Amino acid sequence: MSPKKVPPPIPVIGAAQKTGDQSREEQLRAWEDNQRRLREQQAAAAAPVPVPVPAPASPPAAAVVEEPPPAAPERASTVKAETPGYLPMPEFTEPDSADPAARLEFYARGILAVQYAARANHERAEQQKLIGLGLRLRAIKDEELHKSAGFDTFGDLVQDRFGFKKHQANNIIRVLGVVQALEDVTTQELKARPLGVLVPVLHDHGADAVRKTWVEASRHGNVTETALRDAANFLGFGPPKELEVSGEQRKPAGPKPAGGMLRESAAAVERLRVLAQKDPDRARREADELRKAVEQLVEELSPPAP
């Protein structure tokens, strides 16, 4: 009887055949472990390289987004482009310090900032109010809309409907062009009466001369009627001065008698007649300006309605 065949044992790598030398499986595992360590070392060595690249860009972004106080002037300039001259009201924030004295100082500065913005916005609003009123009052007067409302004069209409004195409404219309010329130069409140000095400057020399006169007057402090007149004279925009005779300046003439003023008025009308023969359009324009000036003076001199 032949002996029973026994299958050869299946060799198990790393077990029965393990010797002093590493088996193939152990070599592969060692190689994989070595490669993994190499990749980790390379990743650790490469990690600092990309960090400095975005680092310079991150602080400016944080300064714009996370720090409202430094960004406030930029927001103010944006507001000015849309609504010129108005300041955004400072937002309420709490100080970082826990020290009571530092916290009080922080809040005190905020109160001063709020008061400054409110005062500046009030002055700008009053300036724009003068422009808004002037444009509408001038349109009502030019279109003679008082007639359609049953009033005899423009002055009667504005006094009854809006509470303006006749001379106040006319003064607002008179300085409208001056205020419009100055709204890009100053944001402070403008009054109609002192600006009357600049009306002839605007008429004779233009809006740029008005702005230059204001800037010159503001260099010396508060801009008053006297300061504006002196600045206009200094810059050569003032009325012509009396001619000198024999080295002495003529004395300003006193009030003229009524008869002399009537003769001058008649002479002015006659000059317009002569001008009409040469340039009818110009004569018509000047006659219309003279008529409006006389009407305005009559309204200003009229007694208030009872």
CSV table of C-alpha atoms in Angstrom, one decimal:
chain,number,residue,atom,x,y,z
A,1,MET,CA,0.0,0.0,0.0
A,2,SER,CA,1.5,3.3,-1.1
A,3,PRO,CA,1.9,6.0,1.5
A,4,LYS,CA,-0.7,8.9,1.6
A,5,LYS,CA,0.5,12.1,-0.1
A,6,VAL,CA,0.7,15.1,2.1
A,7,PRO,CA,0.5,18.6,0.4
A,8,PRO,CA,3.6,20.8,0.9
A,9,PRO,CA,3.2,23.4,3.6
A,10,ILE,CA,2.2,26.9,2.3
A,11,PRO,CA,5.0,29.2,3.2
A,12,VAL,CA,3.9,32.2,5.3
A,13,ILE,CA,6.1,35.2,4.6
A,14,GLY,CA,7.4,36.7,7.7
A,15,ALA,CA,6.5,33.8,9.9
A,16,ALA,CA,8.1,30.3,9.3
A,17,GLN,CA,10.6,31.8,6.8
A,18,LYS,CA,11.6,34.7,8.9
A,19,THR,CA,15.3,34.9,9.4
A,20,GLY,CA,17.9,37.4,10.5
A,21,ASP,CA,17.3,39.3,7.2
A,22,GLN,CA,14.0,41.1,6.7
A,23,SER,CA,11.4,39.4,4.6
A,24,ARG,CA,10.1,40.9,1.4
A,25,GLU,CA,6.9,42.0,3.1
A,26,GLU,CA,8.8,43.7,5.9
A,27,GLN,CA,10.9,45.5,3.3
A,28,LEU,CA,7.8,46.7,1.5
A,29,ARG,CA,6.3,47.9,4.7
A,30,ALA,CA,9.5,49.6,5.7
A,31,TRP,CA,9.7,51.2,2.3
A,32,GLU,CA,6.1,52.5,2.7
A,33,ASP,CA,6.8,53.8,6.1
A,34,ASN,CA,9.9,55.5,4.9
A,35,GLN,CA,8.1,57.1,2.0
A,36,ARG,CA,5.3,58.3,4.4
A,37,ARG,CA,7.9,59.8,6.7
A,38,LEU,CA,9.5,61.5,3.7
A,39,ARG,CA,6.2,62.9,2.6
A,40,GLU,CA,5.5,64.2,6.1
A,41,GLN,CA,9.0,65.8,6.3
A,42,GLN,CA,8.5,67.4,2.8
A,43,ALA,CA,5.1,68.7,3.8
A,44,ALA,CA,6.5,70.1,7.0
A,45,ALA,CA,9.4,71.8,5.2
A,46,ALA,CA,7.0,73.2,2.5
A,47,ALA,CA,4.5,74.5,5.0
A,48,PRO,CA,6.2,77.8,5.9
A,49,VAL,CA,6.7,78.7,2.2
A,50,PRO,CA,3.1,79.7,1.3
A,51,VAL,CA,2.5,81.4,4.7
A,52,PRO,CA,4.6,84.6,3.9
A,53,VAL,CA,2.9,85.1,0.6
A,54,PRO,CA,-0.6,86.0,1.8
A,55,ALA,CA,0.7,87.6,5.0
A,56,PRO,CA,1.3,91.1,3.6
A,57,ALA,CA,-2.2,91.2,2.1
A,58,SER,CA,-4.0,90.2,5.2
A,59,PRO,CA,-3.3,93.1,7.5
A,60,PRO,CA,-4.7,95.8,5.1
A,61,ALA,CA,-7.9,93.7,4.7
A,62,ALA,CA,-8.3,93.5,8.4
A,63,ALA,CA,-7.7,97.2,8.9
A,64,VAL,CA,-10.5,98.1,6.4
A,65,VAL,CA,-13.0,95.5,7.5
A,66,GLU,CA,-12.5,95.2,11.3
A,67,GLU,CA,-11.5,98.7,12.4
A,68,PRO,CA,-14.4,101.2,11.8
A,69,PRO,CA,-12.6,104.3,13.2
A,70,PRO,CA,-9.8,104.4,10.6
A,71,ALA,CA,-12.3,103.6,7.8
A,72,ALA,CA,-14.6,106.5,8.9
A,73,PRO,CA,-12.9,109.2,6.7
A,74,GLU,CA,-13.2,106.9,3.7
A,75,ARG,CA,-16.9,106.5,4.4
A,76,ALA,CA,-17.2,110.3,4.8
A,77,SER,CA,-15.7,110.9,1.4
A,78,THR,CA,-18.1,108.5,-0.2
A,79,VAL,CA,-21.1,110.3,1.5
A,80,LYS,CA,-19.7,113.6,0.2
A,81,ALA,CA,-19.7,112.3,-3.4
A,82,GLU,CA,-23.4,111.5,-3.0
A,83,THR,CA,-24.6,114.2,-0.7
A,84,PRO,CA,-21.9,116.8,-0.6
A,85,GLY,CA,-20.7,118.1,2.8
A,86,TYR,CA,-22.7,115.8,5.1
A,87,LEU,CA,-20.9,113.8,7.7
A,88,PRO,CA,-22.0,110.3,8.8
A,89,MET,CA,-22.9,110.3,12.5
A,90,PRO,CA,-20.2,108.3,14.4
A,91,GLU,CA,-21.4,104.9,15.4
A,92,PHE,CA,-21.5,103.8,19.1
A,93,THR,CA,-18.7,101.5,20.1
A,94,GLU,CA,-17.4,100.4,23.5
A,95,PRO,CA,-13.7,100.9,24.4
A,96,ASP,CA,-11.3,98.0,24.7
A,97,SER,CA,-9.9,99.2,28.0
A,98,ALA,CA,-11.5,98.2,31.4
A,99,ASP,CA,-10.0,101.2,33.1
A,100,PRO,CA,-12.8,103.7,34.1
A,101,ALA,CA,-10.7,106.8,33.3
A,102,ALA,CA,-9.8,105.4,29.8
A,103,ARG,CA,-13.5,104.5,29.2
A,104,LEU,CA,-14.6,108.0,30.2
A,105,GLU,CA,-12.1,109.6,27.8
A,106,PHE,CA,-13.2,107.3,25.0
A,107,TYR,CA,-16.9,108.2,25.4
A,108,ALA,CA,-16.1,111.9,25.8
A,109,ARG,CA,-14.3,111.9,22.4
A,110,GLY,CA,-17.3,110.2,20.9
A,111,ILE,CA,-19.6,112.9,22.3
A,112,LEU,CA,-17.5,115.7,20.8
A,113,ALA,CA,-17.5,113.8,17.4
A,114,VAL,CA,-21.3,113.6,17.4
A,115,GLN,CA,-21.6,117.3,18.3
A,116,TYR,CA,-19.2,118.2,15.5
A,117,ALA,CA,-21.0,116.1,12.9
A,118,ALA,CA,-24.4,117.5,13.9
A,119,ARG,CA,-23.2,121.1,13.8
A,120,ALA,CA,-21.5,120.6,10.4
A,121,ASN,CA,-24.6,118.9,9.0
A,122,HIS,CA,-26.9,121.7,10.3
A,123,GLU,CA,-24.7,124.4,8.6
A,124,ARG,CA,-24.7,122.4,5.3
A,125,ALA,CA,-28.4,121.9,5.5
A,126,GLU,CA,-29.1,125.6,6.0
A,127,GLN,CA,-26.9,126.4,3.0
A,128,GLN,CA,-28.7,123.9,0.8
A,129,LYS,CA,-32.0,125.3,2.1
A,130,LEU,CA,-31.1,128.7,0.8
A,131,ILE,CA,-30.4,127.3,-2.6
A,132,GLY,CA,-33.7,125.3,-2.6
A,133,LEU,CA,-35.7,128.3,-1.6
A,134,GLY,CA,-34.0,130.6,-4.1
A,135,LEU,CA,-34.6,128.3,-7.1
A,136,ARG,CA,-38.3,128.0,-6.3
A,137,LEU,CA,-38.9,131.6,-5.4
A,138,ARG,CA,-37.1,132.8,-8.5
A,139,ALA,CA,-39.3,130.5,-10.7
A,140,ILE,CA,-42.5,131.8,-9.1
A,141,LYS,CA,-41.4,135.4,-9.6
A,142,ASP,CA,-40.1,134.9,-13.2
A,143,GLU,CA,-43.3,133.1,-14.2
A,144,GLU,CA,-45.5,135.7,-12.4
A,145,LEU,CA,-47.5,133.0,-10.8
A,146,HIS,CA,-48.8,135.4,-8.2
A,147,LYS,CA,-51.3,136.5,-10.8
A,148,SER,CA,-52.9,133.1,-11.2
A,149,ALA,CA,-53.3,132.9,-7.4
A,150,GLY,CA,-55.1,136.2,-7.2
A,151,PHE,CA,-52.3,138.3,-5.7
A,152,ASP,CA,-51.3,141.7,-6.9
A,153,THR,CA,-47.6,141.2,-6.4
A,154,PHE,CA,-45.0,138.5,-5.9
A,155,GLY,CA,-44.3,139.9,-2.5
A,156,ASP,CA,-47.9,139.6,-1.4
A,157,LEU,CA,-48.0,135.9,-2.5
A,158,VAL,CA,-44.8,134.9,-0.6
A,159,GLN,CA,-45.8,136.8,2.5
A,160,ASP,CA,-49.3,135.2,2.6
A,161,ARG,CA,-48.4,131.7,1.6
A,162,PHE,CA,-44.9,131.1,3.0
A,163,GLY,CA,-44.5,133.8,5.7
A,164,PHE,CA,-41.5,135.6,4.0
A,165,LYS,CA,-41.1,139.3,4.1
A,166,LYS,CA,-41.0,140.7,0.6
A,167,HIS,CA,-37.4,141.9,1.0
A,168,GLN,CA,-36.4,138.6,2.4
A,169,ALA,CA,-37.6,136.7,-0.6
A,170,ASN,CA,-36.0,139.1,-3.0
A,171,ASN,CA,-32.7,138.9,-1.2
A,172,ILE,CA,-32.7,135.1,-1.4
A,173,ILE,CA,-33.3,135.3,-5.1
A,174,ARG,CA,-30.6,138.0,-5.4
A,175,VAL,CA,-27.8,136.0,-3.8
A,176,LEU,CA,-28.9,132.6,-5.3
A,177,GLY,CA,-26.1,132.6,-7.9
A,178,VAL,CA,-23.5,133.5,-5.2
A,179,VAL,CA,-24.6,130.6,-3.0
A,180,GLN,CA,-24.5,128.2,-5.9
A,181,ALA,CA,-20.9,129.3,-6.7
A,182,LEU,CA,-19.8,128.8,-3.1
A,183,GLU,CA,-21.4,125.4,-2.4
A,184,ASP,CA,-18.3,123.6,-3.7
A,185,VAL,CA,-15.9,125.8,-1.6
A,186,THR,CA,-17.5,125.8,1.8
A,187,THR,CA,-20.1,123.7,3.7
A,188,GLN,CA,-20.9,126.4,6.3
A,189,GLU,CA,-24.2,128.1,6.7
A,190,LEU,CA,-24.5,131.1,4.3
A,191,LYS,CA,-26.6,134.2,5.1
A,192,ALA,CA,-28.3,136.2,2.3
A,193,ARG,CA,-27.5,139.7,3.7
A,194,PRO,CA,-23.6,139.5,3.9
A,195,LEU,CA,-23.5,137.7,0.5
A,196,GLY,CA,-25.0,140.8,-1.2
A,197,VAL,CA,-21.4,142.1,-1.4
A,198,LEU,CA,-20.6,139.3,-3.9
A,199,VAL,CA,-23.5,139.8,-6.2
A,200,PRO,CA,-21.8,142.5,-8.3
A,201,VAL,CA,-18.6,140.4,-8.2
A,202,LEU,CA,-20.6,137.5,-9.7
A,203,HIS,CA,-22.2,139.7,-12.3
A,204,ASP,CA,-19.0,141.5,-13.4
A,205,HIS,CA,-16.3,138.8,-13.0
A,206,GLY,CA,-18.1,135.4,-12.7
A,207,ALA,CA,-18.4,132.5,-10.3
A,208,ASP,CA,-14.7,131.8,-10.1
A,209,ALA,CA,-14.1,135.4,-8.8
A,210,VAL,CA,-16.8,134.8,-6.1
A,211,ARG,CA,-15.0,131.6,-4.9
A,212,LYS,CA,-11.6,133.4,-4.9
A,213,THR,CA,-13.0,136.2,-2.9
A,214,TRP,CA,-14.5,133.8,-0.3
A,215,VAL,CA,-11.3,131.9,0.1
A,216,GLU,CA,-9.3,135.2,0.6
A,217,ALA,CA,-11.8,136.4,3.2
A,218,SER,CA,-11.8,133.1,5.1
A,219,ARG,CA,-8.0,133.3,5.6
A,220,HIS,CA,-8.5,136.0,8.2
A,221,GLY,CA,-11.1,134.2,10.3
A,222,ASN,CA,-14.8,134.7,10.3
A,223,VAL,CA,-16.2,135.6,6.9
A,224,THR,CA,-18.2,138.8,7.4
A,225,GLU,CA,-19.6,141.3,5.0
A,226,THR,CA,-16.7,143.6,5.7
A,227,ALA,CA,-14.2,140.8,5.2
A,228,LEU,CA,-15.8,139.9,1.8
A,229,ARG,CA,-15.7,143.6,0.7
A,230,ASP,CA,-12.1,144.0,1.6
A,231,ALA,CA,-11.1,140.7,-0.1
A,232,ALA,CA,-13.0,141.7,-3.3
A,233,ASN,CA,-11.2,145.1,-3.3
A,234,PHE,CA,-7.8,143.4,-2.6
A,235,LEU,CA,-8.3,140.9,-5.5
A,236,GLY,CA,-9.5,143.7,-7.9
A,237,PHE,CA,-13.1,142.5,-8.0
A,238,GLY,CA,-14.5,145.5,-6.1
A,239,PRO,CA,-16.3,148.5,-7.6
A,240,PRO,CA,-14.0,151.0,-9.3
A,241,LYS,CA,-12.7,153.6,-7.0
A,242,GLU,CA,-12.9,157.4,-7.4
A,243,LEU,CA,-10.4,159.0,-9.7
A,244,GLU,CA,-7.8,161.2,-8.1
A,245,VAL,CA,-7.7,164.8,-9.0
A,246,SER,CA,-4.5,166.8,-8.4
A,247,GLY,CA,-3.2,164.1,-6.2
A,248,GLU,CA,-6.3,164.1,-3.9
A,249,GLN,CA,-9.0,161.5,-3.9
A,250,ARG,CA,-12.5,162.8,-4.5
A,251,LYS,CA,-14.8,162.8,-1.6
A,252,PRO,CA,-17.8,160.5,-1.9
A,253,ALA,CA,-20.8,162.4,-3.1
A,254,GLY,CA,-23.7,162.7,-0.6
A,255,PRO,CA,-27.3,161.9,-1.3
A,256,LYS,CA,-28.6,163.6,-4.5
A,257,PRO,CA,-31.8,165.6,-4.5
A,258,ALA,CA,-34.9,164.0,-5.9
A,259,GLY,CA,-34.8,166.2,-9.0
A,260,GLY,CA,-31.3,165.1,-9.8
A,261,MET,CA,-32.2,161.4,-9.4
A,262,LEU,CA,-35.2,161.8,-11.7
A,263,ARG,CA,-33.0,163.4,-14.3
A,264,GLU,CA,-30.5,160.5,-14.0
A,265,SER,CA,-33.4,158.0,-14.4
A,266,ALA,CA,-34.6,159.8,-17.5
A,267,ALA,CA,-31.0,159.9,-18.8
A,268,ALA,CA,-30.8,156.1,-18.3
A,269,VAL,CA,-34.0,155.5,-20.2
A,270,GLU,CA,-32.7,157.8,-23.0
A,271,ARG,CA,-29.4,155.8,-23.2
A,272,LEU,CA,-31.5,152.6,-23.6
A,273,ARG,CA,-33.4,154.2,-26.4
A,274,VAL,CA,-30.1,155.1,-28.2
A,275,LEU,CA,-28.8,151.6,-27.6
A,276,ALA,CA,-32.0,150.0,-29.0
A,277,GLN,CA,-31.2,151.6,-32.4
A,278,LYS,CA,-27.8,149.8,-32.5
A,279,ASP,CA,-28.5,146.6,-30.5
A,280,PRO,CA,-32.2,146.0,-29.8
A,281,ASP,CA,-31.7,142.7,-28.0
A,282,ARG,CA,-29.2,144.1,-25.6
A,283,ALA,CA,-31.3,147.1,-24.9
A,284,ARG,CA,-34.3,144.9,-24.2
A,285,ARG,CA,-32.3,142.8,-21.7
A,286,GLU,CA,-30.9,145.8,-19.9
A,287,ALA,CA,-34.3,147.4,-19.8
A,288,ASP,CA,-35.8,144.3,-18.3
A,289,GLU,CA,-33.1,144.1,-15.6
A,290,LEU,CA,-33.7,147.8,-14.8
A,291,ARG,CA,-37.5,147.1,-14.5
A,292,LYS,CA,-36.9,144.1,-12.2
A,293,ALA,CA,-34.5,146.2,-10.0
A,294,VAL,CA,-37.1,149.0,-9.7
A,295,GLU,CA,-39.9,146.5,-8.9
A,296,GLN,CA,-37.8,144.9,-6.2
A,297,LEU,CA,-37.0,148.3,-4.7
A,298,VAL,CA,-40.6,149.3,-4.7
A,299,GLU,CA,-41.5,146.0,-2.9
A,300,GLU,CA,-38.8,146.5,-0.3
A,301,LEU,CA,-40.0,150.1,0.4
A,302,SER,CA,-43.7,149.2,0.6
A,303,PRO,CA,-45.1,149.1,4.1
A,304,PRO,CA,-46.0,145.6,5.4
A,305,ALA,CA,-49.6,144.4,4.9
A,306,PRO,CA,-51.8,144.8,8.0
